Amino acid sequence: PSTSAERSPMAATLTRSWLGRAWRAEQRSTMATAASLVGSEWRRELTKAMQAAPPGAAGRSPFRLSMQVKGSDEAALGTLHLAAAAPLSSSRPGNGGMRLWSYVSGTAAETEASKLALGMEIKHASFNTGFSGAKLVCAAEQPIEAWSGDDKQRLMDAAACMLTELDGAMFTGCDMNTTTEDMDYLAERCPFVLAAVGNPSCCPNAATAHGVLGALDATFSGEVSGKRFVVHGCGNVGRTVALGLVERGAEVLTVDLDAARAALPGCKMLDAGGEWWATPCDALVPCSASGLLTAERAGQLQCEAIVGATNLPFASEEAQAVAERELGITFVPEGITSAGAVIVDSIEYWANDAFSAAAPPLLYSFTAHVVGEKVSRLIELAQRLNVPPSLAVPLVAESDSSSPVGARFEEWRTSHAAAAASEPALSDSASRELLAR
């Protein structure tokens, strides 16, 4: 396929990077130096280290690869962009879902792809999934609702060509407007797909949702019952999050442009056209599109925390600063809270036999457990350092030398089963209720 990468072989171009492991090592070294200081100077230096920009961020773009996607009539359907936030190789492949979206311009699509890739790098580094951060974004030339089934297959065919050319240096899965069915089709054309292909009962969206639930449990120290949450976006992820909060005894307010999706049992709907962001609540739970919170909206927030699944929920750095610094809202970054799908990808890749044999609820439970532990540690460190959690994220990143999180699933499953066996047996009715869940 024709790509925008001019140099050959392609592997040589994969060393172009915006955020690599070298930066993380340099950042840790800076933090170690800062930690040797005392008093307020120590805190200032540590904060500067955590805010440090990746090398070359000014004046140098992350690696990009682009390919035009054409329909059966040779008309352009869109442009498929790959952005990588770290050097890609088969020993540490890139991993990120494929997003289909309409953008105001090609530049806007490339910019979002790069930002999403950086966000994926944070997820992978935080949990040591064994992958590097990357993202596939298809900028649609026509309204997505007008895409036919054949158009979708054309996109998957183009993605298969791109992934095959990368030869194991990139794996993809579902994202906005791409489905597990799309991934099944793609997996028939190339082996570089991680979307629960080996365990059809497992849903990546559900894994993401359970990770968010684990993050919310940790944010409120397990005391979710009786608290009020506003869930924005009630699609495959948001629906599961909202219903999970209802099960935990929370008051849940839902918002969605499609009112039918927001009409969930036990939830109260808010007007999507109103100022839902200004609703008093314990936490705003964004599970929808990027750039949701502008600076103006951020200034009107009345929540204690923002914990959700949306990648890039703030429209700008200014908006995030308003929420965190001016209003003192606890924002737990999506690089931690929405990592459920990449954790499951890590299991699928590094412990495939265990993944294929595992019941989905066990995979979701592991995801919630891992994310919850990480969020608890992040919030504790942020409170001790008196900085926003978003600044402390590098401090909870796992070393590349540790075993990937997916490789640890089997050990956790064994200990989890042993703990369950030691608990008193449930009654028949309670067992049926648990199985139904």
Coordinates of C-alpha atoms in Angstrom, one line a residue:
P1 CA 0.0 0.0 0.0
S2 CA 1.0 3.6 -0.6
T3 CA 2.0 5.3 2.7
S4 CA 3.4 8.7 3.7
A5 CA 6.6 7.0 5.0
E6 CA 9.2 7.8 2.4
R7 CA 12.2 6.0 3.8
S8 CA 12.7 2.3 3.4
P9 CA 12.7 -0.1 5.1
M10 CA 9.7 0.9 7.2
A11 CA 11.4 -0.4 10.4
A12 CA 14.0 2.4 10.1
T13 CA 11.3 5.0 10.4
L14 CA 9.8 3.5 13.6
T15 CA 12.6 4.9 15.6
R16 CA 11.1 8.4 15.3
S17 CA 9.4 9.0 18.6
W18 CA 7.8 11.6 20.8
L19 CA 7.9 9.7 24.0
G20 CA 10.2 6.7 24.5
R21 CA 11.6 4.7 27.3
A22 CA 14.7 6.9 27.3
W23 CA 12.6 9.9 28.4
R24 CA 11.0 7.8 31.2
A25 CA 14.5 6.8 32.5
E26 CA 15.7 10.4 32.3
Q27 CA 12.6 11.5 34.2
R28 CA 13.0 9.0 36.9
S29 CA 16.6 10.2 37.3
T30 CA 15.4 13.8 37.7
M31 CA 12.9 12.7 40.3
A32 CA 15.6 10.8 42.2
T33 CA 17.6 14.0 42.3
A34 CA 14.6 16.0 43.4
A35 CA 13.9 13.5 46.1
S36 CA 17.3 14.2 47.7
L37 CA 16.3 17.8 48.3
V38 CA 14.3 19.1 51.3
G39 CA 11.4 21.3 52.2
S40 CA 9.5 23.4 49.7
E41 CA 12.4 23.2 47.2
W42 CA 12.1 19.4 47.1
R43 CA 8.4 19.7 46.2
R44 CA 9.0 22.4 43.5
E45 CA 11.8 20.3 41.9
L46 CA 9.7 17.1 42.0
T47 CA 6.7 18.9 40.4
K48 CA 8.9 20.3 37.7
A49 CA 10.3 16.8 37.0
M50 CA 6.8 15.3 36.7
Q51 CA 5.8 18.1 34.3
A52 CA 8.9 17.7 32.2
A53 CA 8.1 17.6 28.5
P54 CA 9.2 14.6 26.4
P55 CA 12.5 15.3 24.5
G56 CA 11.9 16.9 21.1
A57 CA 8.3 17.8 21.9
A58 CA 9.0 21.3 20.6
G59 CA 9.5 21.3 16.9
R60 CA 9.4 17.5 16.4
S61 CA 6.4 15.4 15.6
P62 CA 5.8 11.9 16.7
F63 CA 6.0 9.0 14.2
R64 CA 3.1 8.9 11.8
L65 CA 2.1 6.6 9.0
S66 CA -0.9 7.3 6.7
M67 CA -2.9 5.5 4.1
Q68 CA -5.9 6.5 2.0
V69 CA -8.9 4.3 2.3
K70 CA -11.0 4.0 -0.9
G71 CA -14.5 2.7 -1.5
S72 CA -15.6 0.2 -4.2
D73 CA -16.0 3.1 -6.6
E74 CA -12.5 4.3 -5.9
A75 CA -13.9 7.4 -4.1
A76 CA -12.0 8.3 -0.9
L77 CA -13.7 7.0 2.3
G78 CA -11.1 8.5 4.6
T79 CA -7.5 8.5 5.7
L80 CA -6.1 5.9 8.1
H81 CA -3.4 7.4 10.4
L82 CA -1.1 5.5 12.7
A83 CA 0.6 7.5 15.4
A84 CA 3.2 5.9 17.7
A85 CA 4.5 7.5 21.0
A86 CA 7.5 5.2 21.3
P87 CA 9.7 3.2 19.0
L88 CA 7.9 0.2 17.7
S89 CA 9.3 -3.3 17.4
S90 CA 8.1 -6.8 17.5
S91 CA 9.8 -7.2 20.9
R92 CA 7.6 -4.4 22.4
P93 CA 4.8 -3.8 19.9
G94 CA 2.6 -0.8 19.7
N95 CA -0.9 -1.3 20.9
G96 CA -4.0 0.9 20.6
G97 CA -7.5 0.7 19.3
M98 CA -8.8 1.8 15.9
R99 CA -11.0 4.9 16.0
L100 CA -13.3 6.0 13.2
W101 CA -14.3 9.6 13.5
S102 CA -15.1 12.8 11.5
Y103 CA -12.7 15.6 11.9
V104 CA -12.7 19.2 10.8
S105 CA -9.4 18.7 9.0
G106 CA -6.7 16.3 8.3
T107 CA -4.4 18.2 10.7
A108 CA -7.0 17.8 13.5
A109 CA -7.1 14.0 12.9
E110 CA -3.3 13.7 13.0
T111 CA -3.1 15.8 16.1
E112 CA -5.7 13.7 17.9
A113 CA -4.0 10.5 16.8
S114 CA -0.7 11.7 18.3
K115 CA -2.3 12.8 21.6
L116 CA -4.2 9.5 21.8
A117 CA -0.9 7.6 21.2
L118 CA 0.7 9.5 24.0
G119 CA -2.3 8.6 26.2
M120 CA -1.9 5.0 25.3
E121 CA 1.8 5.2 26.2
I122 CA 0.8 6.3 29.7
K123 CA -1.6 3.4 30.1
H124 CA 1.0 0.9 28.9
A125 CA 3.8 2.3 31.1
S126 CA 1.6 2.6 34.2
F127 CA 0.7 -1.1 34.1
N128 CA 3.7 -2.5 32.1
T129 CA 1.4 -4.3 29.6
G130 CA 4.5 -5.2 27.5
F131 CA 3.3 -2.8 24.8
S132 CA 4.2 0.7 23.6
G133 CA 1.6 3.5 23.1
A134 CA 0.1 3.8 19.6
K135 CA -3.2 4.5 17.9
L136 CA -5.0 4.0 14.6
V137 CA -7.4 6.8 13.6
C138 CA -9.4 6.9 10.4
A139 CA -10.5 10.4 9.5
A140 CA -13.8 9.8 7.6
E141 CA -14.5 11.8 4.4
Q142 CA -18.2 11.3 4.7
P143 CA -20.6 11.0 7.7
I144 CA -19.9 7.8 9.6
E145 CA -23.6 7.0 9.7
A146 CA -23.5 6.9 5.9
W147 CA -20.8 4.2 5.9
S148 CA -22.0 0.8 4.6
G149 CA -20.9 -2.6 5.7
D150 CA -18.8 -2.8 2.6
D151 CA -17.1 0.5 3.5
K152 CA -16.2 -0.8 6.9
Q153 CA -14.7 -3.9 5.3
R154 CA -12.6 -1.6 3.0
L155 CA -11.3 0.1 6.1
M156 CA -10.4 -3.2 7.7
D157 CA -8.7 -4.3 4.5
A158 CA -6.6 -1.2 4.5
A159 CA -5.7 -1.7 8.2
A160 CA -4.7 -5.3 7.5
C161 CA -2.3 -4.1 4.8
M162 CA -0.7 -1.5 7.2
L163 CA -0.4 -4.0 10.1
T164 CA 1.0 -6.7 7.9
E165 CA 3.6 -4.3 6.5
L166 CA 4.6 -3.5 10.1
D167 CA 5.0 -7.2 10.7
G168 CA 4.2 -7.6 14.4
A169 CA 5.3 -4.1 15.5
M170 CA 1.7 -2.9 16.0
F171 CA -1.5 -4.5 17.3
T172 CA -5.0 -3.0 17.3
G173 CA -8.5 -3.5 18.6
C174 CA -11.8 -1.7 19.1
D175 CA -12.4 2.0 19.7
M176 CA -15.1 4.5 18.8
N177 CA -17.2 3.3 15.9
T178 CA -15.3 0.1 15.4
T179 CA -16.7 -3.2 16.9
T180 CA -15.7 -6.6 17.9
E181 CA -17.3 -7.8 14.6
D182 CA -15.0 -5.5 12.7
M183 CA -12.0 -6.9 14.6
D184 CA -13.1 -10.5 13.8
Y185 CA -13.1 -9.6 10.1
L186 CA -9.7 -7.9 10.5
A187 CA -8.3 -10.9 12.4
E188 CA -9.1 -13.1 9.4
R189 CA -6.9 -11.0 7.3
C190 CA -3.9 -10.5 9.6
P191 CA -2.8 -11.8 13.0
F192 CA -2.1 -8.5 14.6
V193 CA -5.4 -8.0 16.4
L194 CA -6.1 -8.0 20.2
A195 CA -9.8 -7.8 20.8
A196 CA -10.7 -10.9 22.8
V197 CA -10.5 -12.9 19.5
G198 CA -9.5 -16.0 21.5
N199 CA -12.3 -15.6 24.0
P200 CA -15.4 -14.4 22.2
S201 CA -17.3 -14.1 25.5
C202 CA -14.9 -11.5 26.8
C203 CA -15.8 -7.9 25.8
P204 CA -13.0 -5.2 25.7
N205 CA -15.6 -2.5 26.4
A206 CA -16.8 -4.4 29.5
A207 CA -13.1 -4.7 30.6
T208 CA -12.7 -0.9 30.3
A209 CA -16.0 -0.3 32.2
H210 CA -14.9 -2.6 35.1
G211 CA -11.6 -0.8 35.2
V212 CA -13.4 2.5 35.6
L213 CA -15.6 0.9 38.4
G214 CA -12.4 -0.3 40.1
A215 CA -11.1 3.3 39.8
L216 CA -14.2 4.8 41.3
D217 CA -14.2 2.3 44.2
A218 CA -10.6 3.3 44.9
T219 CA -11.2 7.0 44.6
F220 CA -13.9 6.9 47.3
S221 CA -12.1 4.3 49.4
G222 CA -14.8 1.6 48.6
E223 CA -17.6 3.9 49.8
V224 CA -19.6 4.4 46.6
S225 CA -23.0 3.7 48.1
G226 CA -25.1 6.8 48.6
K227 CA -22.9 9.0 46.5
R228 CA -24.0 10.8 43.4
F229 CA -22.4 10.3 40.0
V230 CA -23.0 11.9 36.6
V231 CA -22.2 9.5 33.8
H232 CA -21.8 11.2 30.4
G233 CA -22.1 8.8 27.5
C234 CA -24.1 5.6 27.9
G235 CA -22.7 3.5 25.1
N236 CA -21.0 0.1 25.5
V237 CA -18.7 1.4 28.3
G238 CA -20.8 4.0 30.0
R239 CA -23.9 1.8 30.3
T240 CA -21.9 -0.9 32.2
V241 CA -20.4 1.8 34.4
A242 CA -23.8 3.3 35.2
L243 CA -25.4 0.0 36.0
G244 CA -22.4 -1.1 38.1
L245 CA -22.7 2.1 40.2
V246 CA -26.5 1.5 40.7
E247 CA -25.6 -2.1 41.9
R248 CA -23.3 -0.5 44.4
G249 CA -26.0 1.7 45.8
A250 CA -25.1 5.0 44.2
E251 CA -27.3 7.7 42.8
V252 CA -26.6 7.8 39.1
L253 CA -27.5 10.6 36.7
T254 CA -27.0 9.7 33.0
V255 CA -26.5 11.9 30.0
D256 CA -26.4 10.9 26.3
L257 CA -27.2 12.6 23.0
D258 CA -29.4 9.5 22.4
A259 CA -31.9 9.7 25.2
A260 CA -32.9 6.1 24.7
R261 CA -29.4 5.0 25.7
A262 CA -29.5 7.2 28.9
A263 CA -32.8 5.6 30.0
L264 CA -31.2 2.9 32.2
P265 CA -32.8 1.1 35.1
G266 CA -32.2 2.8 38.4
C267 CA -30.8 5.9 36.7
K268 CA -32.2 9.5 36.3
M269 CA -31.7 11.2 32.9
L270 CA -30.3 14.7 32.5
D271 CA -31.0 16.8 29.5
A272 CA -28.0 16.4 27.1
G273 CA -28.7 19.9 25.8
G274 CA -28.6 21.5 29.3
E275 CA -25.7 22.3 31.5
W276 CA -25.2 18.8 32.8
W277 CA -21.6 19.5 33.7
A278 CA -22.7 22.0 36.4
T279 CA -24.8 19.4 38.2
P280 CA -23.6 19.0 41.8
C281 CA -22.2 15.5 42.3
D282 CA -19.5 13.5 43.9
A283 CA -17.9 12.6 40.6
L284 CA -18.3 13.3 36.9
V285 CA -17.7 10.0 35.0
P286 CA -17.0 10.9 31.3
C287 CA -17.5 7.9 29.0
S288 CA -17.9 9.7 25.6
A289 CA -16.0 11.8 23.1
S290 CA -12.7 13.6 23.6
G291 CA -12.5 17.3 24.3
L292 CA -15.7 17.2 26.4
L293 CA -14.6 19.7 29.0
T294 CA -13.8 23.2 27.8
A295 CA -12.2 25.8 30.1
E296 CA -15.7 27.5 30.4
R297 CA -17.4 24.2 31.3
A298 CA -14.5 23.3 33.7
G299 CA -15.1 26.6 35.6
Q300 CA -18.7 25.5 36.2
L301 CA -18.0 22.0 37.5
Q302 CA -19.5 21.1 40.9
C303 CA -17.9 17.7 41.5
E304 CA -15.2 16.4 43.9
A305 CA -13.6 14.1 41.3
I306 CA -13.4 13.3 37.6
V307 CA -12.9 9.6 37.0
G308 CA -13.9 8.1 33.6
A309 CA -13.2 6.2 30.4
T310 CA -12.9 9.1 28.0
N311 CA -9.5 9.6 26.4
L312 CA -8.5 13.3 26.5
P313 CA -11.6 14.5 28.4
F314 CA -10.3 18.1 28.6
A315 CA -10.4 20.3 25.5
S316 CA -7.1 22.0 26.5
E317 CA -4.5 22.3 29.2
E318 CA -6.2 25.4 30.4
A319 CA -9.4 23.5 31.0
Q320 CA -7.6 20.9 33.0
A321 CA -5.8 23.6 35.0
V322 CA -9.1 25.2 35.9
A323 CA -10.5 22.0 37.2
E324 CA -7.4 20.9 39.1
R325 CA -5.7 24.0 40.3
E326 CA -8.5 26.6 40.6
L327 CA -11.3 24.3 41.8
G328 CA -9.3 21.6 43.5
I329 CA -11.1 18.8 41.7
T330 CA -9.4 15.3 41.9
F331 CA -8.9 14.3 38.3
V332 CA -7.7 10.7 38.0
P333 CA -6.2 10.6 34.5
E334 CA -7.7 8.2 32.0
G335 CA -4.3 6.7 31.4
I336 CA -4.9 4.9 34.7
T337 CA -8.7 4.7 34.9
S338 CA -9.5 3.5 31.3
A339 CA -6.8 0.9 31.0
G340 CA -9.1 -2.1 31.3
A341 CA -9.0 -3.1 27.6
V342 CA -5.2 -2.9 27.4
I343 CA -4.9 -5.0 30.5
V344 CA -7.0 -7.6 28.9
D345 CA -5.0 -7.3 25.7
S346 CA -1.9 -8.0 27.8
I347 CA -3.4 -11.1 29.2
E348 CA -4.4 -12.2 25.7
Y349 CA -0.9 -11.6 24.4
W350 CA 1.3 -12.8 27.3
A351 CA -1.0 -15.6 28.8
N352 CA -3.1 -16.6 25.9
D353 CA -4.0 -20.1 27.2
A354 CA -5.2 -18.7 30.5
F355 CA -7.0 -15.9 28.7
S356 CA -8.9 -18.3 26.3
A357 CA -9.9 -20.5 29.2
A358 CA -11.0 -17.8 31.7
A359 CA -14.6 -16.8 32.3
P360 CA -15.1 -13.1 31.4
P361 CA -16.2 -12.1 35.0
L362 CA -12.8 -13.3 36.3
L363 CA -11.0 -11.2 33.6
Y364 CA -13.1 -8.2 34.6
S365 CA -12.5 -8.8 38.3
F366 CA -8.7 -8.9 37.7
T367 CA -8.9 -5.7 35.7
A368 CA -10.9 -3.9 38.4
H369 CA -8.5 -5.1 41.0
V370 CA -5.4 -4.0 39.1
V371 CA -6.8 -0.6 38.2
G372 CA -8.2 0.0 41.7
E373 CA -4.8 -0.8 43.3
K374 CA -3.1 1.6 41.0
V375 CA -5.6 4.4 41.6
S376 CA -5.2 4.0 45.4
R377 CA -1.5 4.3 45.2
L378 CA -1.7 7.3 42.8
I379 CA -4.1 9.2 45.1
E380 CA -2.0 8.4 48.2
L381 CA 1.2 9.7 46.6
A382 CA -0.5 12.8 45.3
Q383 CA -1.9 13.6 48.7
R384 CA 1.5 13.1 50.4
L385 CA 3.2 15.3 47.8
N386 CA 0.3 17.9 47.8
V387 CA 0.1 17.8 44.0
P388 CA -2.8 16.8 41.6
P389 CA -2.9 13.1 40.8
S390 CA -2.2 13.9 37.1
L391 CA 1.3 15.1 38.1
A392 CA 2.1 12.0 40.1
V393 CA 1.3 9.5 37.3
P394 CA 5.0 8.9 36.4
L395 CA 5.7 7.8 40.0
V396 CA 3.3 4.9 39.7
A397 CA 4.6 3.7 36.3
E398 CA 6.0 0.1 36.4
S399 CA 9.5 -0.8 35.4
D400 CA 10.0 -2.4 32.0
S401 CA 12.0 -5.1 33.8
S402 CA 9.0 -6.4 35.7
S403 CA 6.8 -9.1 34.2
P404 CA 3.9 -7.7 32.1
V405 CA 0.6 -7.3 33.9
G406 CA -1.0 -9.9 31.6
A407 CA 1.6 -12.5 32.6
R408 CA 0.6 -12.1 36.2
F409 CA -3.1 -13.0 35.6
E410 CA -2.6 -16.8 36.2
E411 CA -0.9 -16.3 39.6
W412 CA -3.7 -13.9 40.6
R413 CA -6.4 -16.3 39.4
T414 CA -4.9 -19.1 41.4
S415 CA -4.7 -17.0 44.6
H416 CA -8.2 -15.6 43.9
A417 CA -9.6 -19.1 43.6
A418 CA -7.9 -20.2 46.8
A419 CA -9.3 -17.2 48.7
A420 CA -12.8 -17.9 47.3
A421 CA -12.6 -21.6 48.4
S422 CA -11.8 -20.5 51.9
E423 CA -14.9 -18.3 52.2
P424 CA -18.3 -19.7 53.5
A425 CA -20.4 -21.3 50.8
L426 CA -23.1 -19.1 49.3
S427 CA -26.8 -20.2 49.5
D428 CA -28.3 -21.5 46.2
S429 CA -30.2 -18.3 45.7
A430 CA -27.1 -16.2 46.3
S431 CA -25.1 -18.3 43.9
R432 CA -27.7 -17.9 41.2
E433 CA -27.7 -14.1 41.7
L434 CA -23.9 -14.0 41.5
L435 CA -23.8 -16.1 38.3
A436 CA -26.5 -13.9 36.8
R437 CA -24.3 -10.8 37.4

